[in-house]
Coordinates of C-alpha atoms in Angstrom, one line a residue:
M1 CA 115.3 -65.7 -36.9
V2 CA 117.5 -66.4 -40.0
F3 CA 120.8 -68.2 -39.8
C4 CA 123.4 -67.7 -42.5
C5 CA 125.7 -70.7 -43.0
H6 CA 127.3 -70.2 -46.5
G7 CA 128.6 -73.4 -47.9
L8 CA 126.4 -75.5 -45.6
P9 CA 123.0 -75.7 -47.3
L10 CA 121.7 -78.6 -45.2
M11 CA 122.7 -77.1 -41.9
N12 CA 121.1 -73.8 -42.9
L13 CA 117.9 -75.5 -43.9
L14 CA 117.7 -77.5 -40.7
L15 CA 118.3 -74.3 -38.6
H16 CA 115.4 -72.7 -40.5
H17 CA 113.1 -75.6 -39.7
L18 CA 114.2 -75.6 -36.1
W19 CA 113.5 -71.9 -35.7
V20 CA 110.0 -72.3 -37.3
M21 CA 109.3 -75.1 -34.8
F22 CA 110.7 -72.9 -32.0
H23 CA 108.0 -70.3 -32.8
F24 CA 105.4 -72.7 -31.6
I25 CA 106.8 -72.6 -28.1
P26 CA 105.5 -69.1 -27.3
S27 CA 102.2 -70.0 -29.1
Y28 CA 101.9 -73.1 -26.8
L29 CA 102.7 -71.0 -23.7
C30 CA 100.0 -68.6 -24.8
F31 CA 97.6 -71.4 -25.2
M32 CA 98.4 -72.7 -21.8
K33 CA 97.9 -69.2 -20.4
Y34 CA 94.5 -68.9 -22.1
W35 CA 93.6 -72.3 -20.6
C36 CA 94.7 -71.3 -17.1
L37 CA 92.8 -68.0 -17.4
A38 CA 89.7 -69.9 -18.4
Q39 CA 90.1 -72.2 -15.4
H40 CA 90.5 -69.1 -13.2
R41 CA 87.2 -67.7 -14.5
N42 CA 85.5 -71.0 -13.9
L43 CA 86.8 -71.1 -10.3
R44 CA 85.5 -67.6 -9.7
K45 CA 82.0 -68.5 -11.1
S46 CA 81.9 -71.7 -9.0
K47 CA 82.9 -69.8 -5.9
R48 CA 80.1 -67.3 -6.4
K49 CA 77.6 -70.0 -6.8
K50 CA 78.7 -71.9 -3.8
K51 CA 78.8 -68.8 -1.6
T52 CA 75.3 -69.2 -0.2
A53 CA 75.8 -72.9 0.3
D54 CA 79.1 -72.4 2.1
T55 CA 77.6 -69.8 4.4
Y56 CA 74.8 -72.2 5.2
F57 CA 77.1 -75.1 5.9
E58 CA 79.4 -72.9 8.1
R59 CA 76.4 -71.8 10.2
T60 CA 75.2 -75.4 10.5
S61 CA 78.7 -76.6 11.6
M62 CA 78.9 -73.7 14.2
T63 CA 75.4 -74.7 15.5
L64 CA 76.5 -78.4 15.8
N65 CA 79.6 -77.3 17.8
V66 CA 77.4 -75.3 20.2
D67 CA 74.9 -78.1 20.7
Q68 CA 77.4 -81.0 20.7
P69 CA 80.7 -80.0 22.3
S70 CA 82.3 -83.3 21.2
L71 CA 82.1 -82.4 17.5
E72 CA 85.0 -80.5 16.0
L73 CA 84.6 -77.2 14.0
H74 CA 84.5 -78.0 10.3
N75 CA 84.9 -74.9 8.1
V76 CA 83.2 -76.0 4.9
S77 CA 84.4 -74.1 1.8
S78 CA 85.0 -74.7 -1.8
S79 CA 88.6 -75.6 -1.3
S80 CA 87.7 -78.6 1.0
T81 CA 85.3 -80.2 -1.4
G82 CA 88.1 -81.5 -3.6
R83 CA 86.7 -80.2 -6.8
D84 CA 89.2 -77.3 -7.2
F85 CA 92.5 -78.8 -8.2
I86 CA 94.2 -75.5 -8.5
T87 CA 93.9 -72.3 -6.6
A88 CA 93.7 -68.7 -7.8
A89 CA 97.1 -67.9 -6.4
Q90 CA 98.7 -70.8 -8.3
L91 CA 96.9 -69.8 -11.5
Y92 CA 98.3 -66.2 -11.0
F93 CA 101.8 -67.5 -10.5
I94 CA 101.6 -69.8 -13.6
L95 CA 100.2 -67.0 -15.8
L96 CA 102.9 -64.5 -14.6
S97 CA 105.7 -67.1 -15.1
M98 CA 104.5 -68.0 -18.6
S99 CA 104.2 -64.4 -19.6
A100 CA 107.7 -63.6 -18.5
L101 CA 109.2 -66.6 -20.2
T102 CA 107.3 -66.0 -23.5
Q103 CA 108.2 -62.3 -23.5
V104 CA 111.9 -63.0 -22.9
I105 CA 112.0 -65.5 -25.8
S106 CA 110.1 -63.2 -28.1
L107 CA 112.3 -60.2 -27.2
G108 CA 115.4 -62.3 -28.2
G109 CA 113.6 -63.1 -31.5
V110 CA 112.9 -59.4 -32.2
I111 CA 116.6 -58.4 -31.6
T112 CA 118.0 -61.2 -33.8
N113 CA 115.6 -60.6 -36.6
V114 CA 116.2 -56.9 -36.7
I115 CA 120.0 -57.6 -37.1
N116 CA 119.3 -60.1 -39.8
I117 CA 117.1 -57.6 -41.7
A118 CA 119.9 -55.0 -41.6
V119 CA 122.4 -57.6 -42.8
F120 CA 120.3 -58.7 -45.8
V121 CA 119.5 -55.1 -46.8
K122 CA 123.2 -54.3 -46.9
L123 CA 123.9 -57.4 -49.0
G124 CA 121.4 -56.3 -51.6
F125 CA 118.7 -58.0 -53.6
N126 CA 120.7 -59.3 -56.6
E127 CA 120.7 -62.8 -55.1
T128 CA 117.4 -64.7 -54.8
S129 CA 118.4 -66.2 -51.5
N130 CA 118.8 -62.8 -49.9
I131 CA 115.2 -61.9 -50.9
S132 CA 113.9 -65.2 -49.5
L133 CA 115.8 -64.9 -46.2
L134 CA 114.7 -61.2 -45.8
T135 CA 111.1 -62.2 -46.2
L136 CA 111.6 -65.0 -43.6
A137 CA 113.2 -62.5 -41.2
L138 CA 110.3 -60.1 -41.7
S139 CA 107.6 -62.7 -41.0
D140 CA 109.5 -63.9 -38.0
L141 CA 109.8 -60.3 -36.7
L142 CA 106.1 -59.8 -37.0
T143 CA 105.4 -63.1 -35.2
T144 CA 107.6 -62.2 -32.3
I145 CA 106.1 -58.7 -31.9
L146 CA 102.5 -60.1 -32.0
T147 CA 103.5 -62.8 -29.5
I148 CA 104.8 -60.1 -27.1
W149 CA 101.5 -58.2 -27.6
G150 CA 99.3 -61.3 -27.1
T151 CA 101.3 -62.3 -24.0
L152 CA 101.0 -58.8 -22.5
C153 CA 97.2 -58.8 -23.0
I154 CA 96.9 -61.9 -20.8
T155 CA 99.4 -61.0 -18.2
P156 CA 97.6 -60.8 -14.8
G157 CA 98.8 -57.2 -14.0
F158 CA 97.8 -55.9 -17.4
T159 CA 94.4 -57.6 -17.3
D160 CA 93.5 -56.2 -13.9
A161 CA 94.1 -52.6 -15.0
E162 CA 91.1 -50.6 -15.9
L163 CA 91.6 -50.3 -19.7
P164 CA 89.1 -49.1 -22.4
F165 CA 89.1 -52.6 -23.8
L166 CA 89.1 -56.2 -22.7
P167 CA 92.7 -57.4 -23.2
T168 CA 92.0 -61.2 -23.2
E169 CA 89.4 -60.8 -25.9
I170 CA 91.3 -58.3 -28.0
A171 CA 94.4 -60.5 -27.9
Q172 CA 92.5 -63.3 -29.6
L173 CA 92.2 -61.2 -32.8
T174 CA 95.2 -58.9 -32.7
G175 CA 97.7 -61.2 -31.1
A176 CA 97.6 -65.0 -31.0
G177 CA 95.3 -65.4 -34.0
L178 CA 97.2 -63.2 -36.4
S179 CA 100.6 -64.6 -35.3
V180 CA 99.5 -68.1 -36.3
F181 CA 98.9 -67.0 -39.9
I182 CA 102.2 -65.3 -40.0
I183 CA 103.9 -68.5 -38.7
R184 CA 102.3 -70.3 -41.6
C185 CA 103.8 -67.7 -43.9
S186 CA 107.2 -68.4 -42.4
A187 CA 106.6 -72.1 -43.0
W188 CA 105.8 -71.6 -46.7
V189 CA 108.8 -69.3 -47.2
T190 CA 111.0 -72.0 -45.7
A191 CA 109.3 -74.5 -48.1
F192 CA 110.1 -72.2 -51.0
I193 CA 113.8 -72.0 -49.9
S194 CA 114.0 -75.7 -49.7
F195 CA 112.5 -76.2 -53.1
E196 CA 114.9 -73.6 -54.6
R197 CA 117.8 -75.5 -53.2
C198 CA 116.6 -78.7 -54.7
L199 CA 116.4 -77.0 -58.0
C200 CA 120.0 -75.9 -57.6
I201 CA 120.9 -79.5 -57.3
L202 CA 118.7 -80.9 -60.1
I203 CA 119.3 -78.2 -62.7
P204 CA 122.3 -76.2 -61.6
L205 CA 122.8 -74.7 -65.1
K206 CA 119.2 -73.6 -65.7
V207 CA 118.2 -72.5 -62.2
K208 CA 119.5 -68.9 -62.7
K209 CA 117.3 -68.5 -65.7
W210 CA 114.2 -69.8 -64.0
V211 CA 114.6 -68.4 -60.5
T212 CA 115.3 -64.7 -60.9
P213 CA 114.9 -61.9 -58.4
K214 CA 111.6 -60.9 -60.1
T215 CA 110.1 -64.4 -60.0
T216 CA 111.3 -64.9 -56.4
T217 CA 109.6 -61.6 -55.3
A218 CA 106.4 -62.5 -57.1
V219 CA 106.3 -66.0 -55.5
L220 CA 107.0 -64.6 -52.0
V221 CA 104.3 -61.9 -52.4
A222 CA 101.8 -64.6 -53.5
I223 CA 102.8 -66.7 -50.5
C224 CA 102.2 -63.8 -48.1
I225 CA 98.8 -63.0 -49.7
T226 CA 97.6 -66.6 -49.6
T227 CA 98.7 -67.3 -46.0
I228 CA 98.0 -63.9 -44.3
G229 CA 95.2 -62.7 -46.5
P230 CA 92.7 -65.4 -45.4
Y231 CA 92.9 -64.0 -41.9
I232 CA 90.3 -61.5 -43.0
G233 CA 87.9 -64.5 -42.9
V234 CA 88.3 -64.6 -39.1
Y235 CA 86.2 -61.4 -38.9
W236 CA 83.2 -63.3 -40.4
R237 CA 82.9 -65.2 -37.1
W238 CA 84.5 -62.8 -34.6
K239 CA 83.5 -59.1 -34.4
F240 CA 84.5 -56.2 -32.3
V241 CA 81.6 -54.9 -30.1
W242 CA 81.1 -52.5 -27.2
K243 CA 80.3 -54.3 -23.9
F244 CA 78.9 -52.8 -20.6
L245 CA 80.7 -54.1 -17.4
P246 CA 78.4 -53.8 -14.4
D247 CA 81.3 -54.2 -12.0
R248 CA 83.2 -51.2 -13.5
K249 CA 80.1 -49.4 -14.7
A250 CA 81.9 -48.7 -17.9
T251 CA 81.6 -49.6 -21.6
V252 CA 84.7 -51.2 -23.1
L253 CA 85.7 -52.8 -26.4
G254 CA 85.4 -56.5 -26.6
V255 CA 84.8 -59.4 -29.0
T256 CA 81.8 -61.5 -29.8
I257 CA 81.2 -64.6 -31.8
V258 CA 78.5 -64.8 -34.6
D259 CA 76.6 -68.1 -34.5
K260 CA 74.7 -67.9 -37.7
P261 CA 74.6 -71.2 -39.6
A262 CA 76.0 -69.8 -42.9
V263 CA 78.9 -68.1 -41.0
V264 CA 79.6 -71.3 -39.0
L265 CA 79.7 -73.4 -42.2
L266 CA 82.0 -70.8 -44.0
D267 CA 84.3 -70.7 -41.0
T268 CA 84.5 -74.6 -40.9
V269 CA 85.4 -74.7 -44.6
F270 CA 87.9 -71.9 -44.0
N271 CA 89.6 -73.8 -41.2
I272 CA 89.8 -77.0 -43.2
I273 CA 91.4 -75.3 -46.2
F274 CA 93.7 -72.8 -44.6
G275 CA 94.1 -74.3 -41.1
T276 CA 94.7 -78.0 -42.0
I277 CA 95.4 -78.6 -45.7
Q278 CA 97.7 -75.6 -46.3
P279 CA 100.0 -76.2 -43.4
I280 CA 100.2 -79.9 -44.1
I281 CA 101.3 -79.2 -47.7
A282 CA 104.0 -76.8 -46.5
F283 CA 105.2 -79.4 -44.0
L284 CA 105.3 -82.2 -46.6
T285 CA 107.2 -79.9 -49.0
V286 CA 109.8 -79.1 -46.4
L287 CA 110.1 -82.8 -45.4
V288 CA 110.5 -84.1 -49.0
C289 CA 113.1 -81.4 -49.9
T290 CA 115.0 -82.1 -46.7
V291 CA 115.1 -85.9 -47.3
F292 CA 116.2 -85.3 -50.9
L293 CA 119.0 -83.0 -49.8
V294 CA 120.2 -85.4 -47.1
V295 CA 120.2 -88.3 -49.6
Y296 CA 122.1 -86.3 -52.2
L297 CA 124.7 -85.1 -49.8
K298 CA 125.3 -88.6 -48.6
R299 CA 125.7 -89.8 -52.1
S300 CA 128.0 -87.0 -53.0
S301 CA 130.1 -87.6 -49.9
Q302 CA 130.4 -91.3 -50.8
W303 CA 131.3 -90.5 -54.4
R304 CA 134.0 -88.1 -53.1
K305 CA 135.4 -90.8 -50.8
S306 CA 135.4 -93.3 -53.6
M307 CA 137.1 -90.9 -56.0
A308 CA 139.7 -90.1 -53.4
S309 CA 140.4 -93.8 -52.7
A310 CA 140.6 -94.5 -56.5
G311 CA 143.0 -91.6 -56.9
G312 CA 145.2 -92.9 -54.1
K313 CA 145.3 -96.4 -55.7
A314 CA 146.1 -94.8 -59.1
A315 CA 148.8 -92.8 -57.6
G316 CA 150.2 -95.9 -55.9
G317 CA 150.1 -97.8 -59.1
D318 CA 151.9 -95.1 -61.0
N319 CA 154.6 -95.0 -58.3
S320 CA 155.1 -98.8 -58.6
S321 CA 155.2 -98.7 -62.4
R322 CA 157.8 -95.8 -62.2
F323 CA 159.9 -97.8 -59.8
E324 CA 159.8 -100.9 -62.1
L325 CA 160.7 -98.7 -65.1
K326 CA 163.7 -97.3 -63.2
Q327 CA 164.8 -100.8 -62.3
N328 CA 164.6 -101.9 -65.9
I329 CA 166.5 -98.8 -67.1
S330 CA 169.2 -99.4 -64.5
R331 CA 169.5 -103.1 -65.6
K332 CA 169.8 -102.1 -69.2
E333 CA 172.4 -99.5 -68.4
E334 CA 174.3 -102.2 -66.5
K335 CA 174.1 -104.5 -69.5
I336 CA 175.3 -101.7 -71.8
D337 CA 178.2 -100.9 -69.5
S338 CA 179.2 -104.6 -69.3
V339 CA 179.1 -104.8 -73.1
R340 CA 181.2 -101.7 -73.4
H341 CA 183.8 -103.1 -70.9
H342 CA 183.8 -106.4 -72.9
I343 CA 184.4 -104.5 -76.2
A344 CA 187.1 -102.5 -74.5
D345 CA 188.8 -105.7 -73.3
V346 CA 188.7 -107.2 -76.8
D347 CA 190.2 -104.1 -78.3
E348 CA 193.0 -104.2 -75.8
A349 CA 193.7 -107.9 -76.6
D350 CA 193.7 -107.2 -80.3
L351 CA 196.2 -104.3 -79.8
A352 CA 198.4 -106.6 -77.7
L353 CA 198.5 -109.2 -80.5
I354 CA 199.5 -106.6 -83.0

């Protein structure tokens, strides 16, 4: 989502940063859903393994109750062992709640980003800020759409349906994984917007010559290629394969992991460069630019206050000097009038003598 606050660059920037951080909420919910789904699978496997043992213990307890009437009937099951800290029904409720919450948030993001895209298209592309904000809106729109798709693929009702693919596995490549790379693109676009605003403060007269619509478009295309393009490397480790499910007696599309040493090493280097170093650089860029803007705005506000107070003092000084000047003029006029009266009296006396 993109917020437009003309005349408030710092507020606009902070809202951008908050929205980028807000995108991690659906991703975190998706991660929690994957974790709950894995716990659900582990519970099902453990229950299958304990099935024979549970039947044996139940039969033993029933035999003890027949032979010894004083003993109570103990129904030994997996839930009474204390190992299962969450039940399948609770997991189902958690998954369903998280899916609904994530989809509502993402749907709101889709609507707002579509509105923003329409607004920036109408404004035109003569201003570099419109191009940057349009790119940010597009990346956010793709992120929210992929989040909706990834959430749908791990929703209990959708996963239980007999589909020609395994939703939880397909979502790892087409949903959550790809959305993470697009979120990084949004972070780098936000960093570029922050850097551009710092340039507007440092070199306000030359920034229009350096940052043109063509250069802005080229930089944004390079950002998209360097952040989303490396996602192709994920397919070195993850591959689409056809899997046979004995329970359904059908072949469906799924995902498998390649464990070759060379592929694992390449995937490790890939994660270090594009999964750790690149996001940290974007975060530090945004942080430094934000701190610079905050410090500059504080200094400019202090300078304005000092100039206003100095202007008030100067205005007060001018008023006092004008008042003193008027008093001096009135005193001189009084002296002149007294001299005139004195001269007139002398003339009258002379005339009387004549």
